[in-house]
Amino acid sequence: GAGVSQSPRYKVAKRGQDVALRCDPISGHVSLFWYQQALGQGPEFLTYFQNEAQLDKSGLPSDRFFAERPEGSVSTLKIQRTQQEDSAVYLCASEGTANTGELFFGEGSRLTVL
Amino acid sequence: GQNIDQPTEMTATEGAIVQINCTYQTSGFNGLFWYQQHAGEAPTFLSYNVLDGLEEKGRFSSFLSRSKGYSYLLLKELQMKDSASYLCAVRVLISSGSARQLTFGSGTQLTVLP
């Protein structure tokens, strides 16, 4: 498809389980961002890639969160030993080379930790 | 860090005009963005201001005053489909020039009544 694709759309995990969330950005988009959005809040920045390089991971809330983009295209956000406070929608966005700041968001992965 | 404030909720009538305000405090300002987010969907780009003044795009206009740390989004001829959350976001450049993520406010939930 032409847009940003994320999977799974919904994930239910038991506390302590590891989860992996996938993002397939728009083809050719260099920049890729991960955001976390709690209910009723705006998206909170997690991490940013330019091609395969992770240039900023200052928003990752703990060392249980890890993101990678090994070939500069698909990205995976991994959360180890999930906690209830990790329940949120995880949004991926990509940006082309125009540097307009226009981010194209995927529909997100809704994670519920029981 | 950045501090972004916008009203939590607003209500307006179909056909009317509504103005959603956003104030921010930041250093290294590099642009003010507005996104629209319908419930359960991805945020979508509305507008971008980097210089002072008004940017008009159809029924939507956005204004920026950098000296006041202030922006507003103006929606004219409101339609029922405009009921959504409107997110104000600021982009900041750090000294290395590599951090380009957007920092979002909590969003303003607009309800358009018939």
Coordinates of N, CA and C in Angstrom, one line a residue:
Chain A
G1 N 0.8 -1.2 0.0 CA 0.0 0.0 0.0 C 0.8 1.3 0.0
A2 N 0.2 2.4 -0.1 CA 0.9 3.6 -0.2 C 1.2 4.3 1.1
G3 N 0.6 3.9 2.2 CA 0.7 4.5 3.4 C 1.6 3.7 4.4
V4 N 1.7 4.2 5.6 CA 2.5 3.6 6.7 C 1.7 2.4 7.2
S5 N 2.3 1.3 7.3 CA 1.6 0.1 7.7 C 2.2 -0.4 9.1
Q6 N 1.3 -0.7 10.0 CA 1.7 -1.2 11.3 C 1.0 -2.5 11.6
S7 N 1.8 -3.4 12.3 CA 1.2 -4.6 12.8 C 1.8 -5.1 14.1
P8 N 1.1 -5.8 14.9 CA -0.4 -6.0 14.8 C -1.1 -4.7 15.1
R9 N -2.4 -4.6 14.7 CA -3.2 -3.5 15.1 C -3.6 -3.5 16.6
Y10 N -3.8 -4.7 17.1 CA -4.1 -4.9 18.5 C -3.3 -6.1 19.1
K11 N -2.8 -5.8 20.3 CA -2.0 -6.8 20.9 C -2.4 -6.8 22.4
V12 N -2.7 -8.0 22.9 CA -2.9 -8.2 24.3 C -1.8 -9.0 24.9
A13 N -1.2 -8.6 25.9 CA 0.0 -9.3 26.5 C -0.2 -9.4 28.0
K14 N 0.2 -10.5 28.5 CA 0.2 -10.7 30.0 C 1.5 -9.9 30.5
R15 N 1.4 -9.4 31.7 CA 2.5 -8.7 32.3 C 3.7 -9.6 32.3
G16 N 4.8 -9.1 31.9 CA 6.0 -9.8 31.8 C 6.4 -10.4 30.5
Q17 N 5.4 -10.4 29.6 CA 5.7 -11.0 28.2 C 6.5 -9.9 27.4
D18 N 7.2 -10.4 26.4 CA 7.8 -9.5 25.5 C 6.9 -9.4 24.3
V19 N 6.9 -8.2 23.7 CA 6.1 -7.9 22.5 C 7.0 -7.2 21.4
A20 N 6.6 -7.4 20.2 CA 7.3 -6.8 19.1 C 6.3 -6.1 18.1
L21 N 6.5 -4.9 17.9 CA 5.6 -4.1 17.0 C 6.3 -3.7 15.7
R22 N 5.6 -3.9 14.6 CA 6.3 -3.7 13.4 C 5.8 -2.5 12.6
C23 N 6.7 -1.7 12.0 CA 6.3 -0.6 11.2 C 6.9 -0.7 9.8
D24 N 6.1 -0.6 8.8 CA 6.5 -0.5 7.4 C 6.3 0.9 6.8
P25 N 7.3 1.7 6.7 CA 7.0 3.1 6.3 C 6.8 3.2 4.8
I26 N 6.4 4.4 4.4 CA 6.3 4.7 3.0 C 7.6 4.5 2.3
S27 N 7.5 3.8 1.2 CA 8.8 3.5 0.5 C 9.6 4.7 0.1
G28 N 10.9 4.7 0.5 CA 11.7 5.8 0.2 C 11.8 6.9 1.3
H29 N 11.0 6.7 2.3 CA 11.0 7.7 3.3 C 12.3 7.4 4.2
V30 N 13.0 8.5 4.4 CA 14.3 8.3 5.1 C 14.1 8.3 6.7
S31 N 13.2 9.2 7.1 CA 13.1 9.4 8.6 C 11.9 8.6 9.1
L32 N 12.1 8.0 10.2 CA 11.0 7.2 10.8 C 11.0 7.5 12.3
F33 N 9.8 7.6 12.8 CA 9.6 8.0 14.2 C 8.7 7.0 14.9
W34 N 8.9 6.8 16.2 CA 8.0 6.0 17.0 C 7.5 7.0 18.1
Y35 N 6.1 6.9 18.3 CA 5.5 7.7 19.3 C 4.6 6.7 20.2
Q36 N 4.4 7.1 21.4 CA 3.5 6.4 22.3 C 2.3 7.4 22.6
Q37 N 1.1 6.9 22.5 CA 0.0 7.7 22.8 C -1.0 7.1 23.8
A38 N -1.1 7.7 24.9 CA -2.0 7.2 25.9 C -3.4 7.8 25.6
L39 N -4.4 7.2 26.2 CA -5.8 7.6 25.9 C -6.0 9.1 26.3
G40 N -6.5 9.9 25.4 CA -6.8 11.2 25.7 C -5.6 12.2 25.7
Q41 N -4.5 11.7 25.3 CA -3.2 12.5 25.3 C -2.7 12.6 23.9
G42 N -1.8 13.5 23.7 CA -1.1 13.6 22.5 C 0.0 12.6 22.4
P43 N 0.5 12.3 21.2 CA 1.6 11.4 21.0 C 2.9 11.9 21.7
E44 N 3.6 10.9 22.4 CA 4.8 11.2 23.1 C 6.0 10.6 22.3
F45 N 7.0 11.3 22.0 CA 8.1 10.9 21.2 C 8.9 9.8 21.9
L46 N 9.2 8.7 21.2 CA 10.0 7.6 21.7 C 11.4 7.6 21.1
T47 N 11.5 7.5 19.7 CA 12.8 7.4 19.1 C 12.7 7.7 17.6
Y48 N 13.8 8.0 17.0 CA 13.9 8.5 15.6 C 15.0 7.9 14.9
F49 N 14.7 7.5 13.7 CA 15.8 6.9 12.8 C 15.9 7.7 11.5
Q50 N 17.1 7.8 11.1 CA 17.4 8.4 9.7 C 18.1 7.2 9.0
N51 N 17.4 6.7 8.0 CA 17.8 5.4 7.4 C 17.9 4.4 8.5
E52 N 19.1 3.7 8.6 CA 19.2 2.7 9.6 C 19.8 3.2 10.9
A53 N 20.2 4.5 10.9 CA 20.8 5.0 12.1 C 19.8 5.6 13.1
Q54 N 19.9 5.1 14.3 CA 19.0 5.6 15.4 C 19.6 6.9 16.0
L55 N 19.1 8.0 15.6 CA 19.7 9.3 15.9 C 19.3 9.8 17.3
D56 N 18.1 9.4 17.7 CA 17.6 9.9 19.0 C 16.8 8.8 19.6
K57 N 17.1 8.4 20.8 CA 16.3 7.5 21.6 C 16.0 8.0 22.9
S58 N 16.0 9.3 23.1 CA 15.8 9.9 24.4 C 14.4 9.7 25.0
G59 N 13.5 9.4 24.1 CA 12.1 9.3 24.6 C 11.8 7.9 25.1
L60 N 12.6 6.9 24.9 CA 12.3 5.6 25.3 C 12.3 5.6 26.9
P61 N 11.1 5.1 27.4 CA 10.9 5.3 28.9 C 11.8 4.4 29.8
S62 N 12.3 3.3 29.3 CA 13.2 2.5 30.1 C 14.0 1.6 29.2
D63 N 14.9 0.9 29.8 CA 15.8 0.0 29.0 C 15.0 -1.3 28.6
R64 N 13.7 -1.4 28.9 CA 12.9 -2.5 28.4 C 12.5 -2.2 27.0
F65 N 12.6 -1.0 26.5 CA 12.2 -0.6 25.2 C 13.4 -0.5 24.3
F66 N 13.2 -1.1 23.1 CA 14.3 -1.2 22.1 C 13.7 -1.1 20.7
A67 N 14.4 -0.3 19.9 CA 13.9 -0.2 18.5 C 15.0 -0.4 17.5
E68 N 14.7 -0.9 16.4 CA 15.7 -1.1 15.4 C 15.1 -0.9 14.0
R69 N 16.0 -0.6 13.1 CA 15.7 -0.4 11.6 C 16.9 -0.9 10.8
P70 N 17.2 -2.2 10.8 CA 18.5 -2.7 10.3 C 18.8 -2.4 8.9
E71 N 17.8 -2.3 8.0 CA 18.0 -2.1 6.6 C 17.5 -0.7 6.1
G72 N 17.2 0.1 7.1 CA 16.7 1.5 6.7 C 15.3 1.5 6.2
S73 N 14.6 0.4 6.4 CA 13.2 0.5 5.9 C 12.2 0.1 7.0
V74 N 11.9 -1.2 7.1 CA 11.0 -1.7 8.2 C 11.7 -1.5 9.6
S75 N 10.9 -1.1 10.5 CA 11.4 -0.9 11.9 C 10.5 -1.8 12.9
T76 N 11.2 -2.2 13.9 CA 10.5 -3.0 15.0 C 10.8 -2.3 16.3
L77 N 9.7 -2.1 17.1 CA 9.8 -1.6 18.4 C 9.5 -2.8 19.3
K78 N 10.5 -3.1 20.2 CA 10.4 -4.3 21.1 C 10.2 -3.8 22.5
I79 N 9.3 -4.4 23.2 CA 9.1 -4.1 24.6 C 9.3 -5.4 25.4
Q80 N 10.3 -5.4 26.3 CA 10.5 -6.6 27.1 C 9.9 -6.5 28.4
R81 N 9.5 -7.6 28.9 CA 8.9 -7.7 30.3 C 7.8 -6.6 30.5
T82 N 6.8 -6.7 29.6 CA 5.8 -5.6 29.6 C 5.2 -5.4 31.0
Q83 N 4.8 -4.1 31.2 CA 4.2 -3.7 32.5 C 2.8 -3.1 32.1
Q84 N 1.9 -2.9 33.1 CA 0.6 -2.4 32.8 C 0.7 -0.9 32.2
E85 N 1.7 -0.2 32.7 CA 1.9 1.2 32.3 C 2.3 1.3 30.8
D86 N 2.7 0.2 30.2 CA 3.1 0.2 28.8 C 1.8 0.2 27.9
S87 N 0.7 0.0 28.5 CA -0.6 -0.1 27.7 C -0.8 1.3 27.0
A88 N -0.9 1.3 25.7 CA -1.0 2.5 25.0 C -1.1 2.2 23.5
V89 N -1.3 3.2 22.7 CA -1.2 3.0 21.2 C 0.2 3.5 20.8
Y90 N 0.9 2.6 20.1 CA 2.2 2.9 19.6 C 2.1 3.3 18.1
L91 N 2.4 4.5 17.8 CA 2.3 5.1 16.5 C 3.7 5.2 15.8
C92 N 3.7 4.8 14.6 CA 4.9 4.9 13.7 C 4.6 6.0 12.7
A93 N 5.6 6.8 12.4 CA 5.4 7.9 11.4 C 6.7 7.9 10.5
S94 N 6.5 8.2 9.2 CA 7.7 8.5 8.4 C 7.6 9.8 7.7
E95 N 8.7 10.3 7.3 CA 8.8 11.6 6.7 C 9.7 11.5 5.5
G96 N 9.3 12.1 4.4 CA 10.1 12.1 3.2 C 11.2 13.1 3.2
T97 N 11.8 13.3 2.1 CA 13.0 14.2 2.1 C 12.7 15.6 2.0
A98 N 11.4 16.0 1.9 CA 11.1 17.4 1.7 C 11.3 18.2 2.9
N99 N 11.5 17.6 4.0 CA 11.8 18.3 5.3 C 10.7 19.4 5.6
T100 N 9.5 19.0 5.3 CA 8.4 19.9 5.6 C 7.9 19.7 7.1
G101 N 8.3 18.6 7.7 CA 7.8 18.3 9.0 C 6.5 17.5 8.9
E102 N 6.0 17.3 7.7 CA 4.7 16.5 7.5 C 5.0 15.1 7.8
L103 N 4.5 14.6 8.9 CA 4.7 13.2 9.2 C 3.5 12.4 8.7
F104 N 3.7 11.2 8.2 CA 2.7 10.3 7.7 C 2.6 9.2 8.8
F105 N 1.5 9.2 9.5 CA 1.4 8.2 10.6 C 0.7 6.9 10.1
G106 N 1.1 5.8 10.7 CA 0.3 4.6 10.6 C -0.9 4.7 11.6
E107 N -1.7 3.7 11.5 CA -2.9 3.6 12.4 C -2.6 3.2 13.8
G108 N -1.4 2.7 14.0 CA -0.9 2.4 15.3 C -1.2 1.0 15.7
S109 N -0.4 0.6 16.8 CA -0.6 -0.8 17.4 C -1.1 -0.5 18.8
R110 N -2.3 -1.0 19.1 CA -2.9 -0.8 20.4 C -2.4 -1.9 21.3
L111 N -1.6 -1.6 22.3 CA -1.1 -2.7 23.3 C -1.9 -2.6 24.6
T112 N -2.4 -3.7 25.0 CA -3.0 -3.8 26.3 C -2.3 -4.8 27.1
V113 N -1.8 -4.4 28.3 CA -1.0 -5.3 29.1 C -1.9 -5.7 30.3
L114 N -2.2 -6.9 30.5 CA -3.1 -7.4 31.6 C -2.3 -7.7 32.9
Chain B
G1 N 13.2 21.3 28.0 CA 12.1 20.6 27.3 C 11.1 21.6 26.7
Q2 N 10.0 21.1 26.2 CA 9.0 22.0 25.6 C 7.8 21.9 26.4
N3 N 7.0 23.0 26.6 CA 5.8 23.0 27.2 C 4.7 23.6 26.3
I4 N 3.7 22.7 26.0 CA 2.7 23.1 25.0 C 1.4 23.0 25.7
D5 N 0.6 24.1 25.6 CA -0.7 24.2 26.2 C -1.8 24.5 25.2
Q6 N -2.9 23.7 25.2 CA -4.0 24.0 24.4 C -5.2 23.5 25.2
P7 N -6.4 24.1 24.9 CA -7.6 23.7 25.7 C -7.9 22.2 25.5
T8 N -8.5 21.6 26.5 CA -8.8 20.2 26.4 C -10.0 19.9 25.5
E9 N -11.0 20.8 25.6 CA -12.3 20.5 24.9 C -12.8 21.8 24.4
M10 N -13.5 21.7 23.2 CA -14.3 22.9 22.7 C -15.5 22.3 22.0
T11 N -16.5 23.1 22.0 CA -17.8 22.7 21.3 C -18.2 23.9 20.4
A12 N -18.7 23.6 19.2 CA -19.1 24.6 18.3 C -20.3 24.0 17.4
T13 N -20.9 24.9 16.7 CA -22.1 24.6 15.9 C -21.8 24.4 14.5
E14 N -22.4 23.5 13.8 CA -22.2 23.3 12.4 C -22.4 24.6 11.6
G15 N -21.4 24.9 10.7 CA -21.5 26.2 10.0 C -20.8 27.4 10.6
A16 N -20.4 27.2 11.9 CA -19.8 28.3 12.6 C -18.3 28.3 12.3
I17 N -17.6 29.3 13.0 CA -16.1 29.4 13.0 C -15.6 29.1 14.4
V18 N -14.5 28.3 14.5 CA -13.9 28.1 15.8 C -12.4 28.3 15.7
Q19 N -11.9 28.8 16.8 CA -10.4 29.1 16.9 C -9.9 28.3 18.1
I20 N -8.9 27.5 17.8 CA -8.2 26.7 18.8 C -6.8 27.2 19.0
N21 N -6.6 27.6 20.3 CA -5.3 28.3 20.6 C -4.3 27.3 21.1
C22 N -3.1 27.7 20.9 CA -1.9 26.9 21.4 C -0.8 27.8 21.8
T23 N -0.3 27.6 23.0 CA 0.9 28.4 23.5 C 2.0 27.4 23.8
Y24 N 3.2 27.8 23.5 CA 4.3 27.0 23.7 C 5.5 27.7 24.3
Q25 N 6.3 27.0 25.0 CA 7.6 27.5 25.5 C 8.7 26.6 25.1
T26 N 9.7 27.0 24.3 CA 10.7 26.2 23.9 C 11.9 27.0 23.4
S27 N 13.0 26.3 23.3 CA 14.2 26.9 22.7 C 14.5 26.1 21.4
G28 N 15.2 26.8 20.5 CA 15.5 26.1 19.2 C 14.3 25.8 18.4
F29 N 13.3 26.7 18.5 CA 12.1 26.6 17.7 C 12.3 26.4 16.2
N30 N 11.7 25.4 15.6 CA 11.9 25.2 14.2 C 10.6 24.9 13.5
G31 N 9.5 25.3 14.0 CA 8.2 25.1 13.3 C 7.1 24.7 14.2
L32 N 5.9 25.1 13.8 CA 4.6 24.8 14.6 C 3.7 24.1 13.6
F33 N 3.2 23.0 14.1 CA 2.4 22.1 13.2 C 1.0 21.9 13.9
W34 N 0.0 21.7 13.1 CA -1.3 21.2 13.5 C -1.7 19.9 12.8
Y35 N -2.1 19.0 13.6 CA -2.6 17.7 13.1 C -4.0 17.5 13.6
Q36 N -4.8 16.7 12.8 CA -6.1 16.3 13.1 C -6.1 14.8 13.4
Q37 N -6.8 14.4 14.4 CA -6.9 13.0 14.7 C -8.3 12.6 15.1
H38 N -9.0 11.8 14.2 CA -10.3 11.3 14.6 C -10.1 10.1 15.5
A39 N -11.1 9.8 16.3 CA -11.0 8.8 17.3 C -10.6 7.4 16.7
G40 N -9.6 6.8 17.2 CA -9.2 5.5 16.7 C -8.4 5.5 15.4
E41 N -8.1 6.7 15.0 CA -7.4 6.8 13.7 C -6.0 7.5 13.9
A42 N -5.2 7.5 12.8 CA -3.9 8.1 12.8 C -4.0 9.6 12.7
P43 N -3.1 10.4 13.4 CA -3.1 11.8 13.1 C -2.8 12.1 11.7
T44 N -3.4 13.2 11.1 CA -3.1 13.6 9.8 C -2.7 15.1 9.8
F45 N -1.8 15.4 9.0 CA -1.2 16.7 8.9 C -2.2 17.7 8.4
L46 N -2.3 18.9 9.0 CA -3.1 20.0 8.6 C -2.3 21.2 8.1
S47 N -1.4 21.6 8.9 CA -0.7 22.9 8.6 C 0.7 23.0 9.2
Y48 N 1.5 23.9 8.7 CA 2.9 24.1 9.2 C 3.2 25.6 9.1
N49 N 3.6 26.2 10.2 CA 4.1 27.6 10.2 C 5.5 27.6 10.8
V50 N 6.4 28.3 10.1 CA 7.7 28.5 10.7 C 8.0 30.0 10.8
L51 N 7.3 30.8 10.0 CA 7.4 32.3 10.1 C 6.1 32.8 10.6
D52 N 6.2 34.0 11.2 CA 5.0 34.7 11.7 C 4.0 34.9 10.6
G53 N 2.7 34.9 11.0 CA 1.7 35.2 10.1 C 0.7 34.1 9.9
L54 N -0.2 34.3 9.0 CA -1.3 33.4 8.7 C -1.1 32.6 7.5
E55 N -1.3 31.3 7.6 CA -1.3 30.4 6.5 C -2.7 29.8 6.3
E56 N -3.2 30.0 5.1 CA -4.6 29.6 4.8 C -4.6 28.4 3.8
K57 N -5.4 27.5 4.1 CA -5.6 26.3 3.3 C -7.0 25.9 3.3
G58 N -7.8 26.3 2.4 CA -9.2 26.0 2.3 C -10.0 26.5 3.6
R59 N -10.7 25.6 4.2 CA -11.5 26.1 5.4 C -10.6 26.2 6.6
F60 N -9.4 25.8 6.6 CA -8.5 25.8 7.7 C -7.4 26.9 7.5
S61 N -7.1 27.6 8.6 CA -6.0 28.6 8.6 C -5.3 28.4 9.9
S62 N -4.0 28.7 9.8 CA -3.2 28.6 11.1 C -2.3 29.9 11.2
F63 N -2.2 30.4 12.4 CA -1.5 31.6 12.7 C -0.3 31.3 13.6
L64 N 0.8 32.1 13.5 CA 1.9 31.9 14.4 C 2.4 33.3 14.8
S65 N 2.7 33.4 16.1 CA 3.5 34.5 16.6 C 4.7 34.0 17.4
R66 N 5.9 34.0 16.8 CA 7.0 33.4 17.5 C 7.4 34.2 18.8
S67 N 7.3 35.5 18.7 CA 7.6 36.3 19.9 C 6.7 36.0 21.1
K68 N 5.5 35.7 20.8 CA 4.5 35.4 21.9 C 4.4 33.9 22.2
G69 N 5.1 33.1 21.4 CA 4.9 31.6 21.6 C 3.5 31.2 21.5
Y70 N 2.8 31.6 20.4 CA 1.4 31.5 20.3 C 1.0 31.1 18.9
S71 N 0.1 30.2 18.8 CA -0.5 29.8 17.5 C -2.0 29.6 17.7
Y72 N -2.7 29.7 16.6 CA -4.1 29.2 16.6 C -4.4 28.6 15.3
L73 N -5.4 27.7 15.4 CA -6.0 27.0 14.2 C -7.4 27.5 14.1
L74 N -7.7 28.0 12.9 CA -9.0 28.6 12.6 C -9.8 27.6 11.7
L75 N -10.9 27.2 12.1 CA -11.7 26.3 11.2 C -13.0 27.1 10.9
K76 N -13.3 27.2 9.6 CA -14.4 27.9 9.1 C -15.5 27.0 8.6
E77 N -16.7 27.4 8.5 CA -17.8 26.6 7.9 C -17.8 25.2 8.5
L78 N -17.8 25.1 9.8 CA -17.7 23.8 10.4 C -18.7 22.8 9.9
Q79 N -18.1 21.6 9.8 CA -18.9 20.4 9.4 C -18.9 19.4 10.4
M80 N -19.8 18.5 10.4 CA -19.9 17.4 11.5 C -18.6 16.6 11.5
K81 N -18.1 16.4 10.3 CA -16.9 15.6 10.1 C -15.6 16.2 10.8
D82 N -15.7 17.5 11.1 CA -14.6 18.2 11.8 C -14.5 17.8 13.2
S83 N -15.5 17.1 13.8 CA -15.4 16.6 15.1 C -14.2 15.7 15.3
A84 N -13.2 16.1 16.0 CA -11.9 15.3 16.1 C -11.1 16.0 17.2
S85 N -9.9 15.4 17.4 CA -8.9 16.0 18.3 C -7.9 16.8 17.4
Y86 N -7.6 18.0 17.8 CA -6.6 18.8 17.1 C -5.4 19.0 17.9
L87 N -4.3 18.5 17.3 CA -3.0 18.4 18.0 C -2.1 19.6 17.6
C88 N -1.6 20.3 18.5 CA -0.6 21.3 18.2 C 0.8 20.7 18.5
A89 N 1.7 20.9 17.6 CA 3.1 20.3 17.8 C 4.2 21.3 17.4
V90 N 5.3 21.2 18.2 CA 6.4 22.0 17.9 C 7.6 21.2 17.5
R91 N 8.4 21.7 16.6 CA 9.6 21.0 16.2 C 10.8 21.8 16.7
V92 N 11.7 21.2 17.3 CA 12.9 21.8 17.8 C 14.2 21.2 17.2
L93 N 15.1 22.0 16.9 CA 16.4 21.6 16.5 C 17.4 21.7 17.7
I94 N 18.1 20.6 17.9 CA 19.2 20.7 18.9 C 20.5 21.0 18.2
S95 N 21.5 21.2 18.9 CA 22.8 21.8 18.3 C 23.4 20.9 17.2
S96 N 23.2 19.6 17.4 CA 23.7 18.7 16.3 C 22.9 18.8 15.0
G97 N 21.7 19.3 15.1 CA 20.9 19.4 14.0 C 20.2 18.1 13.6
S98 N 20.4 17.0 14.4 CA 19.9 15.7 14.0 C 18.6 15.4 14.6
A99 N 18.2 16.1 15.7 CA 16.9 15.8 16.3 C 15.8 16.6 15.7
R100 N 14.9 16.0 15.1 CA 13.8 16.7 14.4 C 12.5 16.2 14.7
Q101 N 12.3 15.6 15.8 CA 11.0 15.1 16.2 C 10.1 16.2 16.6
L102 N 8.8 15.9 16.4 CA 7.8 16.8 16.9 C 7.4 16.5 18.3
T103 N 7.1 17.6 19.1 CA 6.6 17.4 20.5 C 5.2 17.9 20.4
F104 N 4.2 17.0 20.8 CA 2.8 17.3 20.7 C 2.2 17.8 22.0
G105 N 1.2 18.7 21.9 CA 0.4 19.0 23.0 C -0.6 17.8 23.2
S106 N -1.4 18.0 24.3 CA -2.4 16.9 24.6 C -3.6 16.8 23.7
G107 N -3.8 17.9 22.9 CA -4.9 17.8 21.9 C -6.1 18.6 22.5
T108 N -6.9 19.1 21.5 CA -8.1 19.8 21.8 C -9.2 19.0 21.2
Q109 N -10.1 18.4 22.0 CA -11.2 17.6 21.4 C -12.4 18.6 21.0
L110 N -12.6 18.7 19.7 CA -13.6 19.5 19.2 C -14.9 18.7 18.9
T111 N -16.0 19.2 19.4 CA -17.3 18.5 19.1 C -18.1 19.5 18.3
V112 N -18.5 19.1 17.1 CA -19.4 20.0 16.3 C -20.8 19.5 16.4
L113 N -21.7 20.4 16.8 CA -23.1 20.0 17.1 C -24.0 20.5 15.9
P114 N -25.0 19.8 15.6 CA -25.9 20.1 14.5 C -26.7 21.4 14.8

